[in-house]
Coordinates of C-alpha atoms in Angstrom, one line a residue:
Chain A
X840 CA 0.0 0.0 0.0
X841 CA 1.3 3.2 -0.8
X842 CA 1.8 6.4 1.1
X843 CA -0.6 9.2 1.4
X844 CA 1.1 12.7 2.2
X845 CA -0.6 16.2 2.4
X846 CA 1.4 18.8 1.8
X847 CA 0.1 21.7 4.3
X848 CA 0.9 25.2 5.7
X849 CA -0.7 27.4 8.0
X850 CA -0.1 30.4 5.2
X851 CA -1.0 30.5 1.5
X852 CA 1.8 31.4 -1.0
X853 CA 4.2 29.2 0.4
X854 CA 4.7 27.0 -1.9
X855 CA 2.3 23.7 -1.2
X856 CA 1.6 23.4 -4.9
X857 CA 4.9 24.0 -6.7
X858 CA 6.2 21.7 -3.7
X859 CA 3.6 19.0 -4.3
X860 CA 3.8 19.3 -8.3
X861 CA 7.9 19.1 -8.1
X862 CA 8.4 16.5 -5.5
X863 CA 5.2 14.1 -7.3
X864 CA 7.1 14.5 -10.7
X865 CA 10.5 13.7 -9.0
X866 CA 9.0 10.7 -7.5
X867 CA 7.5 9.5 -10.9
X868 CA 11.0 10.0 -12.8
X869 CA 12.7 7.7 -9.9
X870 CA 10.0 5.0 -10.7
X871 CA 7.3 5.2 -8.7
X872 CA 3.6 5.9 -9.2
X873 CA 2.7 8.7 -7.7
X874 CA -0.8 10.8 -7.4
X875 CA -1.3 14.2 -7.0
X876 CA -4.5 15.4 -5.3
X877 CA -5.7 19.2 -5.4
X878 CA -8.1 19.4 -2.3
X879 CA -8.0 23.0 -2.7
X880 CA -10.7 24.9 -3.8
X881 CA -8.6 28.0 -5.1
X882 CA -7.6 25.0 -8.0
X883 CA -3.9 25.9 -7.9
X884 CA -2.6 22.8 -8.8
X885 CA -4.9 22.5 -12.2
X886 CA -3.4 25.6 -13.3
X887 CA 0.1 24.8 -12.1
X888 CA 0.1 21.8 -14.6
X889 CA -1.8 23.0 -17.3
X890 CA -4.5 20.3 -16.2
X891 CA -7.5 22.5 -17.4
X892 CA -6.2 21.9 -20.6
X893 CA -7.1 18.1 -20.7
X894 CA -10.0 18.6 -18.4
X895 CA -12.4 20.2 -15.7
X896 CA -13.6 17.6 -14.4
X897 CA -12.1 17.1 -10.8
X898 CA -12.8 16.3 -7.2
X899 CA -15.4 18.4 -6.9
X900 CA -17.8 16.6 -9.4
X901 CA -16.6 13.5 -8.2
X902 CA -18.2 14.1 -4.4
X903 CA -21.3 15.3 -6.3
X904 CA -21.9 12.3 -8.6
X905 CA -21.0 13.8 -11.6
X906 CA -17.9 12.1 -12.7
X907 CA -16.2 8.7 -12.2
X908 CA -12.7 7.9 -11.0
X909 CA -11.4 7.2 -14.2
X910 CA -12.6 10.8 -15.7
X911 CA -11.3 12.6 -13.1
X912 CA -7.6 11.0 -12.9
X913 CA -5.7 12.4 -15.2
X914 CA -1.9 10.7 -16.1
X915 CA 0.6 12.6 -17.6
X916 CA 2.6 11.8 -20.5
X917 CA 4.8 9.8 -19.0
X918 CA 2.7 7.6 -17.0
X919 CA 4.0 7.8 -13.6
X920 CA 2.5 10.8 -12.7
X921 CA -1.2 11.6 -12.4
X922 CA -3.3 14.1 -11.2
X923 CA -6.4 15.3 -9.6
X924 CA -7.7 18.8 -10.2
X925 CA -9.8 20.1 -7.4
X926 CA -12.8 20.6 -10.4
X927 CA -13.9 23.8 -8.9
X928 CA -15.5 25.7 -11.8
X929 CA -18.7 26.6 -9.8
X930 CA -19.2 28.4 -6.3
X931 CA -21.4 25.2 -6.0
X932 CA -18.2 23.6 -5.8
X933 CA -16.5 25.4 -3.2
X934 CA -19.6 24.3 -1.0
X935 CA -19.6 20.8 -2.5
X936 CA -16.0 20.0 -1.2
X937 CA -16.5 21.7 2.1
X938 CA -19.7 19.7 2.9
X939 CA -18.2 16.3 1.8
X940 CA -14.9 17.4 3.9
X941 CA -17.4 17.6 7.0
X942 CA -19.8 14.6 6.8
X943 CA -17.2 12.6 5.9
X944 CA -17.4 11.9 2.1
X945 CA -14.2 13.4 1.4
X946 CA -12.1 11.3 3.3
X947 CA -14.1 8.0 1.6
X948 CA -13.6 9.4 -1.9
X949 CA -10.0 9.7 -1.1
X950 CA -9.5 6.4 0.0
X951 CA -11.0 4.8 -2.8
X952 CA -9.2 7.6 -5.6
X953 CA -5.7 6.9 -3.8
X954 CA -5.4 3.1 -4.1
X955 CA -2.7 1.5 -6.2
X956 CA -0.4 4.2 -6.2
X957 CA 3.2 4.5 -4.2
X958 CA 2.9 8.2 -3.5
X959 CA -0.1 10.6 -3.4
X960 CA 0.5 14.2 -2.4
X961 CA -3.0 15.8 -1.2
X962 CA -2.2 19.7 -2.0
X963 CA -4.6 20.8 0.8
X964 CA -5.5 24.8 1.5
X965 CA -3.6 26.8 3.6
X966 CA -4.9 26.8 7.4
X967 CA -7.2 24.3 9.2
X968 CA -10.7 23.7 8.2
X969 CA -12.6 20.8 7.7
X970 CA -10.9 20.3 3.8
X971 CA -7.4 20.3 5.8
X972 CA -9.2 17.8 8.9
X973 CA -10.1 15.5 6.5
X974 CA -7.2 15.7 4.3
X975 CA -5.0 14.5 7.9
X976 CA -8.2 12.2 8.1
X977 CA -6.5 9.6 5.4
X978 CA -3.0 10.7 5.4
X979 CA 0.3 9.0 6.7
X980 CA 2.3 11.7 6.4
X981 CA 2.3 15.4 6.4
X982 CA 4.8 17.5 4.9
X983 CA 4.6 21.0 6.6
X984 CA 5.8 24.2 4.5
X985 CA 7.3 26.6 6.7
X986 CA 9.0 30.2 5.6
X987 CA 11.6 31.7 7.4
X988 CA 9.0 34.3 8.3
X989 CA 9.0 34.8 12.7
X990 CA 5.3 35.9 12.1
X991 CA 4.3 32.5 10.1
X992 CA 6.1 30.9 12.6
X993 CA 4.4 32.1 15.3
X994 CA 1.2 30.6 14.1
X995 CA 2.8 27.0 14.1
X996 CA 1.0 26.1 17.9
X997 CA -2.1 25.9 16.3
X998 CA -1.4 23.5 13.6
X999 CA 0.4 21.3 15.3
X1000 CA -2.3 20.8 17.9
X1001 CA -4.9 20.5 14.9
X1002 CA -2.3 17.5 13.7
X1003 CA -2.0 16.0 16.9
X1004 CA -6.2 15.9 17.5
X1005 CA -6.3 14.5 14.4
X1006 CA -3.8 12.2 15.3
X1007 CA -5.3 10.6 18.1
X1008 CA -8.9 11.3 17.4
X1009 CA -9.2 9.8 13.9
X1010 CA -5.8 8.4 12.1
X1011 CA -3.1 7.4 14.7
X1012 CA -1.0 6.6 11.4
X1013 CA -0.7 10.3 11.0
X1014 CA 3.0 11.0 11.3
X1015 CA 4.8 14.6 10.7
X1016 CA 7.1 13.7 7.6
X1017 CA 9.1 16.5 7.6
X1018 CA 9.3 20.6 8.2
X1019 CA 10.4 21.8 4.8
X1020 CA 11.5 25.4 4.5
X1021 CA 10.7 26.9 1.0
X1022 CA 10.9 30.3 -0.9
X1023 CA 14.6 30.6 1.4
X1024 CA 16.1 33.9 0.4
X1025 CA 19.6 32.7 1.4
X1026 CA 21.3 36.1 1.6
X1027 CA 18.7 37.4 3.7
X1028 CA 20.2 37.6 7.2
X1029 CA 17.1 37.7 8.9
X1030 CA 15.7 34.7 7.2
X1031 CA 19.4 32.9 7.9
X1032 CA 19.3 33.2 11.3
X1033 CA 15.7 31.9 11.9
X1034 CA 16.7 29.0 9.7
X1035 CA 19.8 28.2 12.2
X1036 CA 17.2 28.2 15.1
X1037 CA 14.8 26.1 13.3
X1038 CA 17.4 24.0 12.7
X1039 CA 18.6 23.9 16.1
X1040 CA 15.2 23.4 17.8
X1041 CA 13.4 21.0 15.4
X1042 CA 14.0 17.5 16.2
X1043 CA 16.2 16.4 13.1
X1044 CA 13.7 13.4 12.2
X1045 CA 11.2 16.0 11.9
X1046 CA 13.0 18.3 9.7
X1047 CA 14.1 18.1 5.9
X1048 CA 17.6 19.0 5.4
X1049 CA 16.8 20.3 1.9
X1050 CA 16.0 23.6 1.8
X1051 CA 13.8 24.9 -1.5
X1052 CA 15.3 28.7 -2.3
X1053 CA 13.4 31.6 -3.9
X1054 CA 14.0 31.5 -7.5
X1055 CA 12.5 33.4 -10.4
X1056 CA 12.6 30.4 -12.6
X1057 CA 9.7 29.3 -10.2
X1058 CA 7.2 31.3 -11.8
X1059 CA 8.5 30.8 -15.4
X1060 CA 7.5 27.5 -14.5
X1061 CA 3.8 28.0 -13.2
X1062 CA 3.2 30.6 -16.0
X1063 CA 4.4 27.9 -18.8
X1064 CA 2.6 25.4 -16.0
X1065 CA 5.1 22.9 -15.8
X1066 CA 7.3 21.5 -13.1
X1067 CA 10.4 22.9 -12.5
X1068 CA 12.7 20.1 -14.4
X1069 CA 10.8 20.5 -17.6
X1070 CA 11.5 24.1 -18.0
X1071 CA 14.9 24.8 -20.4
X1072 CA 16.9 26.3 -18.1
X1073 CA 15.0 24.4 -15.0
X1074 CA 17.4 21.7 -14.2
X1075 CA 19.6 23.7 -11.7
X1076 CA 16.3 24.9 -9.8
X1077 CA 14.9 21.8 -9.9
X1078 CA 17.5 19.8 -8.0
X1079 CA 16.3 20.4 -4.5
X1080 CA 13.0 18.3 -5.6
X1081 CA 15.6 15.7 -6.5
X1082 CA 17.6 16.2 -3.1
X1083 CA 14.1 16.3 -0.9
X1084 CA 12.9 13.4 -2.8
X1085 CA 16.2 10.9 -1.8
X1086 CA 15.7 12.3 1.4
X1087 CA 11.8 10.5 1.6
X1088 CA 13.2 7.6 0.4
X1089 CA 16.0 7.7 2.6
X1090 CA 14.2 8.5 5.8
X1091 CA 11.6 5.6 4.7
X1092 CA 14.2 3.1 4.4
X1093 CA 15.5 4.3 7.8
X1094 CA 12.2 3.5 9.0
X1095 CA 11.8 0.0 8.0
X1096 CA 15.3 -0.7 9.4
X1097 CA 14.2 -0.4 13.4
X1098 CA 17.1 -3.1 13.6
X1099 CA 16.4 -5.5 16.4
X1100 CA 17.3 -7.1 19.1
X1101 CA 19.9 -9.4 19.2
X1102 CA 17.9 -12.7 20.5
X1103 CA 15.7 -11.8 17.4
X1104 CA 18.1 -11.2 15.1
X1105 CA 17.5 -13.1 11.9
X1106 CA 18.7 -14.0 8.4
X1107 CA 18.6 -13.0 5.0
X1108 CA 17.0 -16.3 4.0
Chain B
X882 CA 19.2 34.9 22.1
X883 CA 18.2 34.8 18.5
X884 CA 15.2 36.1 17.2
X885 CA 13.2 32.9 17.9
X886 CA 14.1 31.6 20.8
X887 CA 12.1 34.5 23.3
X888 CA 8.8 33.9 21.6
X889 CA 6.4 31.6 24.0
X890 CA 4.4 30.6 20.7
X891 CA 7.5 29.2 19.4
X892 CA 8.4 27.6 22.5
X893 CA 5.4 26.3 22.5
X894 CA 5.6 25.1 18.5
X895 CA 9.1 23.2 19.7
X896 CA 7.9 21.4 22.2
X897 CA 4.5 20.3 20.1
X898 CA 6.9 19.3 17.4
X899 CA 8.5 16.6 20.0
X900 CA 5.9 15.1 20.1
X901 CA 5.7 13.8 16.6
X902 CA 9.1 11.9 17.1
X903 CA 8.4 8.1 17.1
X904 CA 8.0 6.8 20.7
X905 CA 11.5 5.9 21.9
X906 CA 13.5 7.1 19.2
X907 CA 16.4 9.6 20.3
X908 CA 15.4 13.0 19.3
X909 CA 18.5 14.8 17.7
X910 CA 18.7 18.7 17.2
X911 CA 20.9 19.1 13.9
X912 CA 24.0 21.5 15.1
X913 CA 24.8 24.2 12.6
X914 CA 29.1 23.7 13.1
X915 CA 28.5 22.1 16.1
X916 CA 28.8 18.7 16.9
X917 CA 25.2 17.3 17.5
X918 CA 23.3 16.9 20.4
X919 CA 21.3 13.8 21.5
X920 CA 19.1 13.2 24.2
X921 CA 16.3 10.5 25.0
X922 CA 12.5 12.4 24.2
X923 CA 11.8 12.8 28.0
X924 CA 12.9 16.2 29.3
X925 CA 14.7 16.8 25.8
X926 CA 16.1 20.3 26.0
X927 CA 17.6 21.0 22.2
X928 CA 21.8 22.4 22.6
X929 CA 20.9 25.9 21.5
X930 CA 23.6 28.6 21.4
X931 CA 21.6 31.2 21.5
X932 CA 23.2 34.1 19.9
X933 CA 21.6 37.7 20.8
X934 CA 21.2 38.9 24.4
X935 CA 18.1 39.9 24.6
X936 CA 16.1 41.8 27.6
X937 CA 18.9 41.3 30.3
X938 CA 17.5 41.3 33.8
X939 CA 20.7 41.6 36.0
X940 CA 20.4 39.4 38.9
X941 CA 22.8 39.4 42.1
X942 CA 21.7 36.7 43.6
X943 CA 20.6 32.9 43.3
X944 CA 17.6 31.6 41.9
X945 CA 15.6 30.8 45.1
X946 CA 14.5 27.1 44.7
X947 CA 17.2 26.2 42.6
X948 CA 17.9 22.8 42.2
X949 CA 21.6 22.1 43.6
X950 CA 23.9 20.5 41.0
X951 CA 25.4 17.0 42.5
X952 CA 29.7 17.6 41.9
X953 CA 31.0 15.2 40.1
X954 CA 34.3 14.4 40.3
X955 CA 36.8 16.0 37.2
X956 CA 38.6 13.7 35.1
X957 CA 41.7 14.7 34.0
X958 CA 42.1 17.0 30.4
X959 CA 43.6 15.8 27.6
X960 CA 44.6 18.1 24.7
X961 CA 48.4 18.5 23.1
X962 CA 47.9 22.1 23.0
X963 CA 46.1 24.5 25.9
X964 CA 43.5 25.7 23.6
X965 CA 42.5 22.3 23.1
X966 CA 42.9 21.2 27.1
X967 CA 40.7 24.1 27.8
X968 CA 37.7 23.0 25.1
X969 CA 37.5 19.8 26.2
X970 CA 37.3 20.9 30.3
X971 CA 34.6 23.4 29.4
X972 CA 33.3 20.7 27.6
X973 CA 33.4 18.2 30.4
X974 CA 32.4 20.6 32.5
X975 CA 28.8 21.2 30.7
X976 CA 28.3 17.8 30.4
X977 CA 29.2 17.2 34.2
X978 CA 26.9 20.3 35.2
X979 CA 24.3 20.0 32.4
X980 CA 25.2 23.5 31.1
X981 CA 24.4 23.8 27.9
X982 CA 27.3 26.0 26.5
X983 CA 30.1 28.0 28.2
X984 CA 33.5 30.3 27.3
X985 CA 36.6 31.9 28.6
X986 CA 37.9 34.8 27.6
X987 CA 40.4 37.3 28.8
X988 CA 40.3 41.0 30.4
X989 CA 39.7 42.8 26.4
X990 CA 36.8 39.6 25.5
X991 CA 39.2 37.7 23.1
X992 CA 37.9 34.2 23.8
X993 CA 40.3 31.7 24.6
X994 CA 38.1 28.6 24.6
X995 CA 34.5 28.0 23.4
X996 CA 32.2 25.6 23.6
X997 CA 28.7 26.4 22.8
X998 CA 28.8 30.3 23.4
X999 CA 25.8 31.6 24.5
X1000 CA 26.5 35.1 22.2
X1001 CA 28.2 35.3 18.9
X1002 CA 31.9 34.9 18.9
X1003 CA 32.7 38.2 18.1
X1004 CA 29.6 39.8 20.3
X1005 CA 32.1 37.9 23.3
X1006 CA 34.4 40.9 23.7
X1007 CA 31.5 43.5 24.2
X1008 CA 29.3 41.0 26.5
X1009 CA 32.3 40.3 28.9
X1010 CA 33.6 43.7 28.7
X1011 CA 29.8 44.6 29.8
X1012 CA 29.6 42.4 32.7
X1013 CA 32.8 42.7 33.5
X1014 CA 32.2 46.3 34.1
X1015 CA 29.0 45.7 35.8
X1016 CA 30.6 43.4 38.2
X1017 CA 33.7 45.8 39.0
X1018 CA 31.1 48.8 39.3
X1019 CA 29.0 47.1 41.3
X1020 CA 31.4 45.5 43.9
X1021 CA 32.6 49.1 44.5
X1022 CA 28.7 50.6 45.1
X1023 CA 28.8 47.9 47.5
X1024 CA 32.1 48.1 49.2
X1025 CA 32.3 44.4 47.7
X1026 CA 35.6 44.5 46.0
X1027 CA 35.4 40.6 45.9
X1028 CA 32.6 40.5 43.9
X1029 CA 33.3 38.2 41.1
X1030 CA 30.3 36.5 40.2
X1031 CA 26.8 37.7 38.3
X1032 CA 24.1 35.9 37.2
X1033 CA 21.9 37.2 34.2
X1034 CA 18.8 35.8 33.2
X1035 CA 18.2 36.0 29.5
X1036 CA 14.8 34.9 29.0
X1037 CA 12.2 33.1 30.9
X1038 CA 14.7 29.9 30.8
X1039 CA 17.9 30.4 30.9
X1040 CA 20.5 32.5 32.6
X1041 CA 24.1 33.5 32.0
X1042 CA 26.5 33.4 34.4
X1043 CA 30.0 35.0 34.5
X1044 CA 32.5 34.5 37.1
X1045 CA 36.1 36.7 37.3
X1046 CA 38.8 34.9 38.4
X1047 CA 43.1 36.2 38.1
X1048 CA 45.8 33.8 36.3
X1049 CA 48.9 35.3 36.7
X1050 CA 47.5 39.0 37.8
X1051 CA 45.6 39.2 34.8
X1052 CA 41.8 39.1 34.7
X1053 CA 39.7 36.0 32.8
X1054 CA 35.9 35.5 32.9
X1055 CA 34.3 32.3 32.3
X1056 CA 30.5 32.7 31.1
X1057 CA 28.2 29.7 31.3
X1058 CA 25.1 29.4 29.7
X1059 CA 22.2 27.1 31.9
X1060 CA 18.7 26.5 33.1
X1061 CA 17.5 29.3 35.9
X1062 CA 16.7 26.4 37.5
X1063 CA 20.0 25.0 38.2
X1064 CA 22.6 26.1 41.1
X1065 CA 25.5 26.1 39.6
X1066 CA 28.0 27.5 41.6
X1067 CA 29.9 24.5 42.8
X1068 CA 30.5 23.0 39.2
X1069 CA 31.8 26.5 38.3
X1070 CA 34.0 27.0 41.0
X1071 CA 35.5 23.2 40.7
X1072 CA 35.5 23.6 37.3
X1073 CA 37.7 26.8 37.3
X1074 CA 40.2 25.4 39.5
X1075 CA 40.9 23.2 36.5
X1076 CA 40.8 25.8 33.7
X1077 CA 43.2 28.6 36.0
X1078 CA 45.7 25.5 36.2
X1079 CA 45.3 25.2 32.7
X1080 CA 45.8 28.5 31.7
X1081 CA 48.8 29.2 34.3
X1082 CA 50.9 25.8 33.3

């Protein structure tokens, strides 16, 4: 069974799309089959990948009966990747995923959309709401996007609490995957310094080493609406997707190898 | 203190975050230059250096109700040149007295050993010369000319402590970085018996 992961902040503009887009496509080019899942309303991630184009039929009409799975799945060119636009085309739909997100029907559709696929990436609004509730509802993992902003910060108590009802309220699989500071502005000595304190007073299991920087060439890439790699000039801007990706895999393989103890110890055959 | 470190909601964000570390694992605070610190999840407290001073409440006295350090006994130094003896005893002497950072420096603030500092390297001339002066000035309001020894707390946690001691007629300090909570004075003062032999070999 694969992994579910929502990829949340307390903040808009951080980066959740571009983050989930990059890291999904990443995944895909390593070999895996990974799902992208635009619980948003605002629809960012069906404009981030050009998604419109092929079709707007998303999540939205799915909850309201109005599409099947296959319609609303969309794979990419090179098979690994597909996505899920949020299908918001209506204020109708707006309300459409907020009432499924409370009664519960979000978190079934999920379930059932998500099977058979290594990695799915929900790209979930900023904030907590119910969307964001039910989003943790089904999730393993959750990547948080943080800014090197003392304000943004600040607001962290909240979320973490919201996590941690969730956690032992609904899905004790929850797990925090990682902190992951994006839009870094590395000669900003303001930003460095709350970086070395984030560093310093996040556990480091909690807390991705790879840093995403500001760069331009980000929105080259969502006005051409295309991940990072695929841009011309992209590859250089796209390698911390590559870096954060190894360091999933890494930290999962970490996982599975608890070790044991030494009366238990067994063979490879 | 750096930016972060004197907000409660961050504080509070820290300690929420522990509690997403798998049961039993060791939680580990990655060290920016520093070697890294582990400790088991219960009563975790992450090896900060903080950095900026901020809000400096000068204290001349103890904590009252603070928790007396049990001395443990020093084991000797080893180190082929001084500077190195005198990192590894301040190092042995925060892990002996669960400190979490400490320095010495001389009369002008040029640090001779560090280990953890609770300011920035080069902010240690202008904070010793600052307590320093503070602890000359106020041993002569007080007709206390043997007053070598301030305690400043620098947030709601932690305090700084600088002690004056002589090595060969000239002055040294040795600032220590710790809980408010903690007494201490007796790991200090055992401690600098080691470091003044150190520095006057």
């Amino acid at each position: 069974m694969g992994r579910i992961l929502t990829v949340s902040s307390q903040k808009g503009g951080v980066g959740k799309t571009t983050t989930a887009l990059n890291l999904a496509y990443t995944l895909g080019r390593l070999g895996n089959r990974v799902l992208v899942v635009d619980t948003d309303p605002q629809g960012g991630m069906a404009l981030a990948s050009n998604l419109r184009k092929k079709t707007t039929l998303g999540l939205a009409q799915y909850l309201q009966g109005e599409a099947q799975a296959e319609e609303i799945i969309s794979p990419t060119k090179d098979g690994a990747l597909s996505i899920i636009g949020a299908g918001v085309n209506e204020a109708s739909d707006i309300l459409a995923i907020e009432d499924a997100s409370r009664d519960g029907r979000l978190e079934e559709a999920l379930r059932a959309l998500t099977a058979g696929f290594d990695y799915v990436f929900l790209d979930a609004p900023a904030g907590i709401g119910s969307t964001v509730i039910a989003d943790f509802g089904v999730s393993d993992g959750v990547i948080l996007m943080l800014q090197c902003r003392s304000l943004l910060l600040k607001s962290l108590p909240i979320f973490l609490k919201l996590m941690r009802q969730v956690r032992s309220d609904r899905n004790p699989r929850l797990q925090l995957e990682g902190a992951l500071v994006t839009m870094w502005k590395g000669d900003d000595p303001l930003e460095r310094e709350i970086l070395e304190d984030l560093t310093r007073s996040v556990p480091e299991a909690l807390f991705f080493r790879t840093v995403i920087p500001y760069d331009d060439h980000f929105e080259q890439a969502s006005i051409r609406a295309v991940p990072m790699i695929l841009l011309p000039d992209g590859r250089d801007t796209a390698r911390p997707y590559l870096e954060l990706a190894m360091e999933m895999k890494e930290r999962e393989l970490l996982r599975g190898m608890g070790g044991s103890k030494d009366e238990h110890t067994e063979g490879l055959f | 203190m750096s930016i972060l470190k004197d907000s409660s909601e961050l504080k509070e964000a820290f300690d929420l975050f522990r509690d997403f570390v798998e049961e039993g694992a060791p939680v580990r605070y990655r060290s920016m230059g520093g070697a890294d610190s582990l400790q088991s999840v219960d009563g975790v407290v992450p090896e900060t250096a903080p950095r900026v001073v901020t809000a400096p409440v000068v204290q001349t006295q103890k904590v009252v109700g603070a928790t007396p350090m049990p001395v443990q006994p020093l084991e000797e130094v080893e180190g082929e040149f001084r500077g190195d003896r005198l990192e590894n005893a301040l190092i042995a002497m925060c892990r002996r007295g669960g400190f979490k950072g400490a320095v010495v420096a001389d009369d002008s603030g040029l640090p001779l050993a560090v280990h953890n500092s609770p300011v920035e390297t080069e902010e240690i001339a202008a904070f010793t010369a600052i307590l320093g002066d503070a602890l000359g000035k106020a041993g002569r309001f007080l007709h206390e000319h043997g007053a070598d020894y301030i305690s400043m707390d620098i947030n709601y946690e932690e305090k700084v402590v600088v002690r004056s001691f002589d090595v060969l007629s000239l002055k040294m300090y040795l600032m220590v970085l710790c809980p408010q909570t903690m007494d201490e004075r007796a790991e200090v003062e055992l401690s600098l018996q080691q470091i003044a032999s150190i520095l006057s070999a």
